[in-house]
Structures are given as C-alpha cells and as structure tokens.
Short mmCIF file of C-alpha atoms in Angstrom, two decimals:
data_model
loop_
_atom_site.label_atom_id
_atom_site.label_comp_id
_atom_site.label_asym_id
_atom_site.label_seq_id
_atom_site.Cartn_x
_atom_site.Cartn_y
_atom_site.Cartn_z
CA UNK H 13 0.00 0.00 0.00
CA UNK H 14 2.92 2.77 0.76
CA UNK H 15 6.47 3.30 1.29
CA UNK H 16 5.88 4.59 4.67
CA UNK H 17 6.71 3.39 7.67
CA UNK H 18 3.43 1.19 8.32
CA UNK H 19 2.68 -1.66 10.79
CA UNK H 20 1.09 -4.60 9.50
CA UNK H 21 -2.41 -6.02 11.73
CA UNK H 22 -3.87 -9.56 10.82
CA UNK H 23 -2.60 -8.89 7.15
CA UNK H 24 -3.89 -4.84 6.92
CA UNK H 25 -1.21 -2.52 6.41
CA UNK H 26 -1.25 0.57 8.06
CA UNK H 27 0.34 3.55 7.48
CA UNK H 28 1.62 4.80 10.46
CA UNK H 29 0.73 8.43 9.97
CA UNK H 30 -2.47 9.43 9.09
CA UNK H 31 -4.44 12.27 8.36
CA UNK H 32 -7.39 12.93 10.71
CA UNK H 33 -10.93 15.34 9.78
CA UNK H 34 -11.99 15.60 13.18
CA UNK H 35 -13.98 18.74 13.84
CA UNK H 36 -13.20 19.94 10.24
CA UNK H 37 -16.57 21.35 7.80
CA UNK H 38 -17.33 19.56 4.95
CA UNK H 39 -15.55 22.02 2.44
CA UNK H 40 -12.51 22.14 4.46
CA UNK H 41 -12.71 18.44 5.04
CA UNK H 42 -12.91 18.16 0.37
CA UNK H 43 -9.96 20.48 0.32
CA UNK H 44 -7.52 19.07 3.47
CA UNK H 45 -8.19 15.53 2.46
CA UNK H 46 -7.51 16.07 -1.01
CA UNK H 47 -3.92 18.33 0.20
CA UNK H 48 -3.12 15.21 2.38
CA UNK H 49 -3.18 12.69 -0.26
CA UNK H 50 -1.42 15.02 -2.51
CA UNK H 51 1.39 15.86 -0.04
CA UNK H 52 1.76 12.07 0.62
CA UNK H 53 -0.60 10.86 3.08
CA UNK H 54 -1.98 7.39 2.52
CA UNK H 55 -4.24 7.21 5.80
CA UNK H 56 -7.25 9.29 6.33
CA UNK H 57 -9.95 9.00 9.48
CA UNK H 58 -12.91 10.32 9.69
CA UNK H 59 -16.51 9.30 11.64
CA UNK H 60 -20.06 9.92 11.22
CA UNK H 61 -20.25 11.73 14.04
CA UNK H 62 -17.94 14.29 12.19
CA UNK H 63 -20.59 15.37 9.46
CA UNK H 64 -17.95 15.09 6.83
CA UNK H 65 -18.20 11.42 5.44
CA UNK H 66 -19.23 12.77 1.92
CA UNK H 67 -16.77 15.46 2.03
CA UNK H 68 -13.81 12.59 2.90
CA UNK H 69 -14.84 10.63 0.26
CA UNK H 70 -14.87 14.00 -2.45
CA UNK H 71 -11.32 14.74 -1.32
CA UNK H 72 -10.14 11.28 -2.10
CA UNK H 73 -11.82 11.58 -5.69
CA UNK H 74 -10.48 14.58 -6.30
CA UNK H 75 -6.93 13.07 -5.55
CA UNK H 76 -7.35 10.44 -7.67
CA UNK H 77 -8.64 12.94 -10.52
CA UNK H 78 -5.58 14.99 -10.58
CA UNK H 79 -3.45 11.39 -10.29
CA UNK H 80 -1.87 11.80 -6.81
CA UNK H 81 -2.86 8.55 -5.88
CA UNK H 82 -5.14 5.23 -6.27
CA UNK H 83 -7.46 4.24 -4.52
CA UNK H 84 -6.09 1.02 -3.37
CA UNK H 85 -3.18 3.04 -1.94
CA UNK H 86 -5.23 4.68 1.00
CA UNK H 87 -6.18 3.57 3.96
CA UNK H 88 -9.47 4.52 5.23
CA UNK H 89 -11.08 4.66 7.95
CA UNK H 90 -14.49 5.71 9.79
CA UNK H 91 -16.63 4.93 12.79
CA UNK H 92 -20.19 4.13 13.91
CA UNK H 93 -21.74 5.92 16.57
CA UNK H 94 -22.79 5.32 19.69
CA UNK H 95 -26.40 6.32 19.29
CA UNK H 96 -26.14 3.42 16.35
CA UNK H 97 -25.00 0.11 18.40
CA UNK H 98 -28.16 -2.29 18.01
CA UNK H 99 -27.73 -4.49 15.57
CA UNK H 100 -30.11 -3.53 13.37
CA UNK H 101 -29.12 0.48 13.29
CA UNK H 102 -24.96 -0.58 13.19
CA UNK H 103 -25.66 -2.43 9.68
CA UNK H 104 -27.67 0.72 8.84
CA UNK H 105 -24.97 3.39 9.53
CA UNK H 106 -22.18 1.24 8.15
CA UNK H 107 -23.91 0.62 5.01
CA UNK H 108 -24.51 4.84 4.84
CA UNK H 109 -21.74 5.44 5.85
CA UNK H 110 -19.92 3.61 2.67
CA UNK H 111 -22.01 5.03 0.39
CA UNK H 112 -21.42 8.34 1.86
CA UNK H 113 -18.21 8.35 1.33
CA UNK H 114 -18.17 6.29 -2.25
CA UNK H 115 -16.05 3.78 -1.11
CA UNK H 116 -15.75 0.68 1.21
CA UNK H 117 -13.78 1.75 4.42
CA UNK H 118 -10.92 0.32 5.50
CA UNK H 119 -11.32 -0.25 8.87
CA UNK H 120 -14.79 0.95 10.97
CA UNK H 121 -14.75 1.78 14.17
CA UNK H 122 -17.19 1.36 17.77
CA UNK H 123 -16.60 5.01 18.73
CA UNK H 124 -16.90 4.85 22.55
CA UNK H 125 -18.01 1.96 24.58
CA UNK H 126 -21.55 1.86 26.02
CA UNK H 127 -22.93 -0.65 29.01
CA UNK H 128 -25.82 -1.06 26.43
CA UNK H 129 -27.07 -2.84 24.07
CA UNK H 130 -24.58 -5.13 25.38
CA UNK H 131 -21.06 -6.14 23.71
CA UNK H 132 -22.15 -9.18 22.58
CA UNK H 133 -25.04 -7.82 20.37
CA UNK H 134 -22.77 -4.64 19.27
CA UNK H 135 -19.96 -7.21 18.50
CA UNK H 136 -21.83 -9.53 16.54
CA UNK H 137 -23.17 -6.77 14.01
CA UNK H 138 -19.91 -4.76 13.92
CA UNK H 139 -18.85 -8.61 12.83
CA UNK H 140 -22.18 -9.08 10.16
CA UNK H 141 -20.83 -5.43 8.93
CA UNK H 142 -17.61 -7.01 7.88
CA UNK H 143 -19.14 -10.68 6.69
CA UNK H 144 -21.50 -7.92 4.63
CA UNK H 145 -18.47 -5.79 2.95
CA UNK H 146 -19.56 -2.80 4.20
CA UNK H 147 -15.77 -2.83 5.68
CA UNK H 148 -12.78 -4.75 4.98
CA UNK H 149 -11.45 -4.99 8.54
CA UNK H 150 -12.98 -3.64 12.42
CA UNK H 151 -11.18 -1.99 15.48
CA UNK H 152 -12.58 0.26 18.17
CA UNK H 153 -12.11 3.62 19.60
CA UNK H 154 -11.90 4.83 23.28
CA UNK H 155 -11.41 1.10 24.93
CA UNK H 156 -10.43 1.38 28.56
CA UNK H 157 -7.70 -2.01 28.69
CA UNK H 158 -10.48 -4.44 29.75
CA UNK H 159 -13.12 -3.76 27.99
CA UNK H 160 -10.42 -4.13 24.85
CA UNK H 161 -9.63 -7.41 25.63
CA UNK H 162 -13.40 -8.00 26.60
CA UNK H 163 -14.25 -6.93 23.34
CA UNK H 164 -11.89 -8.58 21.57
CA UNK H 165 -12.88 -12.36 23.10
CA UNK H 166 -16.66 -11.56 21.59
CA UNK H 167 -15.06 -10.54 18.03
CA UNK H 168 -14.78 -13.41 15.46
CA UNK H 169 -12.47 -10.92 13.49
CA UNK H 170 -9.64 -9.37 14.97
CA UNK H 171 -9.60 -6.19 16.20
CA UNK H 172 -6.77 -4.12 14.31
CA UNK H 173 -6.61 -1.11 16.27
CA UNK H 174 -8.29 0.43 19.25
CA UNK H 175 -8.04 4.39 18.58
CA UNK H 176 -7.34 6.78 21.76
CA UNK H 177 -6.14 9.92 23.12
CA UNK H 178 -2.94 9.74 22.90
CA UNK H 179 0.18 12.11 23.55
CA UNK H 180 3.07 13.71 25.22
CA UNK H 181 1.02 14.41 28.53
CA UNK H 182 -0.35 11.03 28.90
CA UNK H 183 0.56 7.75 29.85
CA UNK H 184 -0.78 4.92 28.00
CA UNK H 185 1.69 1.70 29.49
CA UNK H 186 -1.46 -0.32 30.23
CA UNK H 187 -3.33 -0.07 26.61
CA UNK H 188 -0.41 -0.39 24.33
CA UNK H 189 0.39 -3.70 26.46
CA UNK H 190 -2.89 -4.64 26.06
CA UNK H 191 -2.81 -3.98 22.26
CA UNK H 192 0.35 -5.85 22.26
CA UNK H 193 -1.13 -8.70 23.62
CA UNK H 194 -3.99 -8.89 21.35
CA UNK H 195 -1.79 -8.74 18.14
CA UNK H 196 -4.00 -5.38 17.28
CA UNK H 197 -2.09 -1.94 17.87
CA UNK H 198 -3.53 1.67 19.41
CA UNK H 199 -4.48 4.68 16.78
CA UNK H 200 -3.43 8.13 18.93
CA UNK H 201 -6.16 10.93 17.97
CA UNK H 202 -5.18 14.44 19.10
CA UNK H 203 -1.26 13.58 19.26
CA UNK H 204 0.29 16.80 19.01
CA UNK H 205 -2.44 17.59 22.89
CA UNK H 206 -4.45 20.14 20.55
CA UNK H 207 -1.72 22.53 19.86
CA UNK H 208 -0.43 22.34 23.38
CA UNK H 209 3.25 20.83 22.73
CA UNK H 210 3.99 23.92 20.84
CA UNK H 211 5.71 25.82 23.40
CA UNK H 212 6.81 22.78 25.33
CA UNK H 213 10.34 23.69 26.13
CA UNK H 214 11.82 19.81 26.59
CA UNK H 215 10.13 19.09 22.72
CA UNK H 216 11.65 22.51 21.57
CA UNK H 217 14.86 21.77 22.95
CA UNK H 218 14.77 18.49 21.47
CA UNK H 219 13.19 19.78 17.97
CA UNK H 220 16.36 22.18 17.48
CA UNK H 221 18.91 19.29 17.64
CA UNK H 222 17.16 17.41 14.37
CA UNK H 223 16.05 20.93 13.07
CA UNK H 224 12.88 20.36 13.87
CA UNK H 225 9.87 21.67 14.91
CA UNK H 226 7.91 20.12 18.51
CA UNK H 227 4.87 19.22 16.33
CA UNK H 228 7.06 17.20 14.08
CA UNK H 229 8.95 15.53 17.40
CA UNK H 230 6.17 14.41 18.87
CA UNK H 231 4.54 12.58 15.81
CA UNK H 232 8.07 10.89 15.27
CA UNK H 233 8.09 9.95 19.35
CA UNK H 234 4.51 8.35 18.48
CA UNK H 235 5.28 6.33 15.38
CA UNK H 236 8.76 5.23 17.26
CA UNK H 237 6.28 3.55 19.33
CA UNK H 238 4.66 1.76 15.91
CA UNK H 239 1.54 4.29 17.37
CA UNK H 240 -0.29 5.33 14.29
CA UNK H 241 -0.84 8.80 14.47
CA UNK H 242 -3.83 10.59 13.19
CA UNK H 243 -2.93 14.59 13.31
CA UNK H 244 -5.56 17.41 12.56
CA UNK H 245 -5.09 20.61 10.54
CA UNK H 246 -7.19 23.26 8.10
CA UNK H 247 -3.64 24.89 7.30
CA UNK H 248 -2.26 22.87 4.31
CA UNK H 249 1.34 24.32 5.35
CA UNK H 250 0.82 22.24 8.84
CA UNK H 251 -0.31 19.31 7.18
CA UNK H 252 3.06 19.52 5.04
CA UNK H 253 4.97 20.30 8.32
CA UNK H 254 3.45 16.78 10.10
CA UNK H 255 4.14 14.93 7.05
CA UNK H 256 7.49 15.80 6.94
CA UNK H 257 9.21 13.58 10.11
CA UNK H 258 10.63 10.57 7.96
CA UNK H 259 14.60 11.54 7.45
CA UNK H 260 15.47 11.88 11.50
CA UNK H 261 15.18 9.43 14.34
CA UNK H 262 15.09 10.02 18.01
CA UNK H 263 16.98 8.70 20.45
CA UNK H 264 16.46 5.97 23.69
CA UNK H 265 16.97 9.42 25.55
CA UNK H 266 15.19 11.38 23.69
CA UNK H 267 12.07 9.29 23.47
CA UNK H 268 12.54 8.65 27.26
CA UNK H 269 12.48 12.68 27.71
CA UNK H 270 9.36 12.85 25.95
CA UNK H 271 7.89 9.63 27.70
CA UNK H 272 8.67 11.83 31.09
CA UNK H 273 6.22 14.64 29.97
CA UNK H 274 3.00 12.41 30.98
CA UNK H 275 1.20 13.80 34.01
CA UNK H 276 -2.29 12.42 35.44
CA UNK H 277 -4.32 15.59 34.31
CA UNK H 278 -2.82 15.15 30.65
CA UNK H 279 -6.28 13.98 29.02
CA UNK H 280 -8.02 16.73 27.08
CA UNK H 281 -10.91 15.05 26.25
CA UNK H 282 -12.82 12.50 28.14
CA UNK H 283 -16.37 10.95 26.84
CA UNK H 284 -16.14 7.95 28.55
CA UNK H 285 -19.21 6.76 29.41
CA UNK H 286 -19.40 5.99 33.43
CA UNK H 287 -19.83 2.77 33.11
CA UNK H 288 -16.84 2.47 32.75
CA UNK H 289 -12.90 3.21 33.43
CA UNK H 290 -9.95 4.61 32.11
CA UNK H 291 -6.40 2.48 32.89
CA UNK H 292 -5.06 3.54 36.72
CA UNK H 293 -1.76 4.20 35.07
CA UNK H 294 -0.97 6.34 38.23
CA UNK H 295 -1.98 4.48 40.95
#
C-alpha cells in the first residue's frame, strides 16, 4: 500500500501516519483531504459523528482525478456511533456510511463503549458489517484495557486497532500492552495535545537538535512507538509540516524525555461513558 513506515495487523497494512478530519466542515474536510493525499498521506480518518463522510470521500476523488494517488493506496477509515449500536441500526450506519463516502472503508470503528445494548449484540453486528463488505477490517475507539480485551474475546475478526487519546502528557503503558497482547495496535487521535506541545520547552529543545519543529517531534516519538498517528489541521502548510518527520530518528533518551512529559491531568478530552474506566496508570 505505501512506502511509509506502516505496521502490519492480521494482514492490513497501516500507514503509520495518518491524516485525521476531526472537527473539520465539509468544504474544508474536500480540500484538506484532497492536500493530504497530494502531499503524501496514505491514511485518512474520519466518523459519522464528524458530518464530513461525503466530504472525505470527495477529497479522495479529487486526488485520484488529478493522479496523486489510487485508490487502493489509502487507507481509510471511519466509525459508527454510539447512538447506532443495536444491531439492526450498526448495519444501517455502516452501510450509509460507505455510500457516503463512495467507497468501502478500510477499517470501521465502535466510537466509545456503552454498558448497552450489550457487547455481545454490538460485537456480533460490527462482525455481520464485515461478513456484509460494508468494511474490509474492524477496530474500536476509546477502549479502557479491559473492555479491549473483553471486546476482543466476543469478536470473530480481529480487532486491528483500538483508537485513543494519545500524547506527550499522557501515559498509556497499560493499553499499548494490552494492544500488544492482542496482536491489534492503538491509533493516537489528538497527538500533538491540541496545539499544546507547541511551546513545550523539553520538545523545543529536542526539535532544534534534528532541526525540527515540537509538532514534528512528537509525531516521530509516536510512530517510534509503531503508534499510528492521526494529526488534525485546516492549514495545508501544517499538514506539510506533520508529514514531513521521515529523514530523522530520536533517540532511547530522547524518546525517554518525551515519555517523562506524561502527568495524570494530561487527558483533554474524556467521553467515557461511566460505566466504565480509564487504565489507573498512576496508581
């Protein structure tokens, strides 16, 4: 599929930087997606939730138009909602949810975890969805450890990715270990902490020895990790910014710098349903 570093899940490869559409209107969504794919990006995310399915899938045809890329080099990926988990509305959304974009997604998605309906019945369609093509492989989003490996023992199919939070300020030991255990891998959404590690003065410092800028450190400290990386822009000069992080390396004590910015009020946003619970990395 690309060139790029990638890491390879029950036979899908993934690139490990993608290009995420979170929060971004649909005409902003046409233009960034189709920037992204013409800079070089072969991954793009995006979610019903987000309003911008249609939009996703009109950036990726106009990329193809203009002969930046092929379809079968992109990755794709979107999500069904939580408002959407009995059986009968999952295969509903899904099968939108492709057409809305034009194309059958990569990988979809169980956006946040919900105590009901229960796993089992959420599971099993997310499962029909794939038996039914309206995906070519599943994952989740927002998992909590246990409920990841709950999840996954209800799943025929494997699990490829379980897509969090994920950055500088927070510590994620349990859920990578978890993911590691599973053979399935973790999909970091807001990496660069909203904006936040732009005046971090320990990513800074470290950014000036490689000539580089924090932004750009801390998406090479996440795909170090083989964490694939989903950053957000409207700015097509940002987008080429993250994209450019393949011709430097970090080092064990550089990584282990970065790794020492985590703090226990790092997570900027938290939908978690209270049913159940984040990891106690801190306890």
């Amino acid at each position: 599929m690309t060139d790029q570093p990638a890491i390879t899940v029950d036979g899908h490869t993934i690139p490990l930087l993608g290009f995420g559409t979170w929060n971004l209107e649909p005409a902003d969504a046409r233009k960034m997606v189709a920037e992204a794919l013409r800079i070089g990006y072969r991954h793009i995310d995006t979610a019903w939730i987000y309003k911008n399915e249609a939009a996703v899938g009109d950036g990726i045809r106009d990329a193809i138009a203009a002969g930046h890329v092929k379809r079968e080099d992109i990755w794709l990926t979107t999500k069904i909602w939580v408002a959407h988990f009995h059986r009968a509305d999952l295969l509903k959304q899904a099968k939108e949810s492709a057409e809305a974009l034009g194309f059958t997604p990569d990988l979809l998605l169980l956006h946040w975890p919900k105590p009901e309906p229960s796993f089992e019945e959420t599971l099993g369609a997310l499962n029909e969805a794939l038996e039914q093509g309206f995906t070519k492989s599943i994952g989740l989003s927002n998992f909590p450890s246990f409920d990841f490996a709950r999840a996954q023992t209800l799943s025929k199919a494997k699990l490829v990715t379980n897509q969090v939070e994920y950055h500088p300020y927070l510590k994620l030991t349990s859920l990578i270990a978890t993911a590691k255990e599973l053979g399935s891998s973790i999909t970091a959404w807001s990496p660069l902490a909203q904006g936040n590690i732009a005046t971090d003065p320990t990513l800074i410092e470290i950014g000036k020895a490689h000539g580089k800028s924090a932004g750009q450190v801390t998406l090479r400290w996440l795909i170090q990790q083989n964490i694939i990386a989903i950053p957000r822009t409207s700015k097509v000069s940002r987008a080429e910014e993250s994209f450019d992080i393949f011709d430097f390396e970090l080092s064990a004590e550089e990584m282990d710098r970065i790794h020492a910015l985590a703090r226990p009020d790092g997570r900027l946003g938290d939908w978690l349903d209270k049913a159940f619970q984040w990891d106690e990395e801190w306890a």
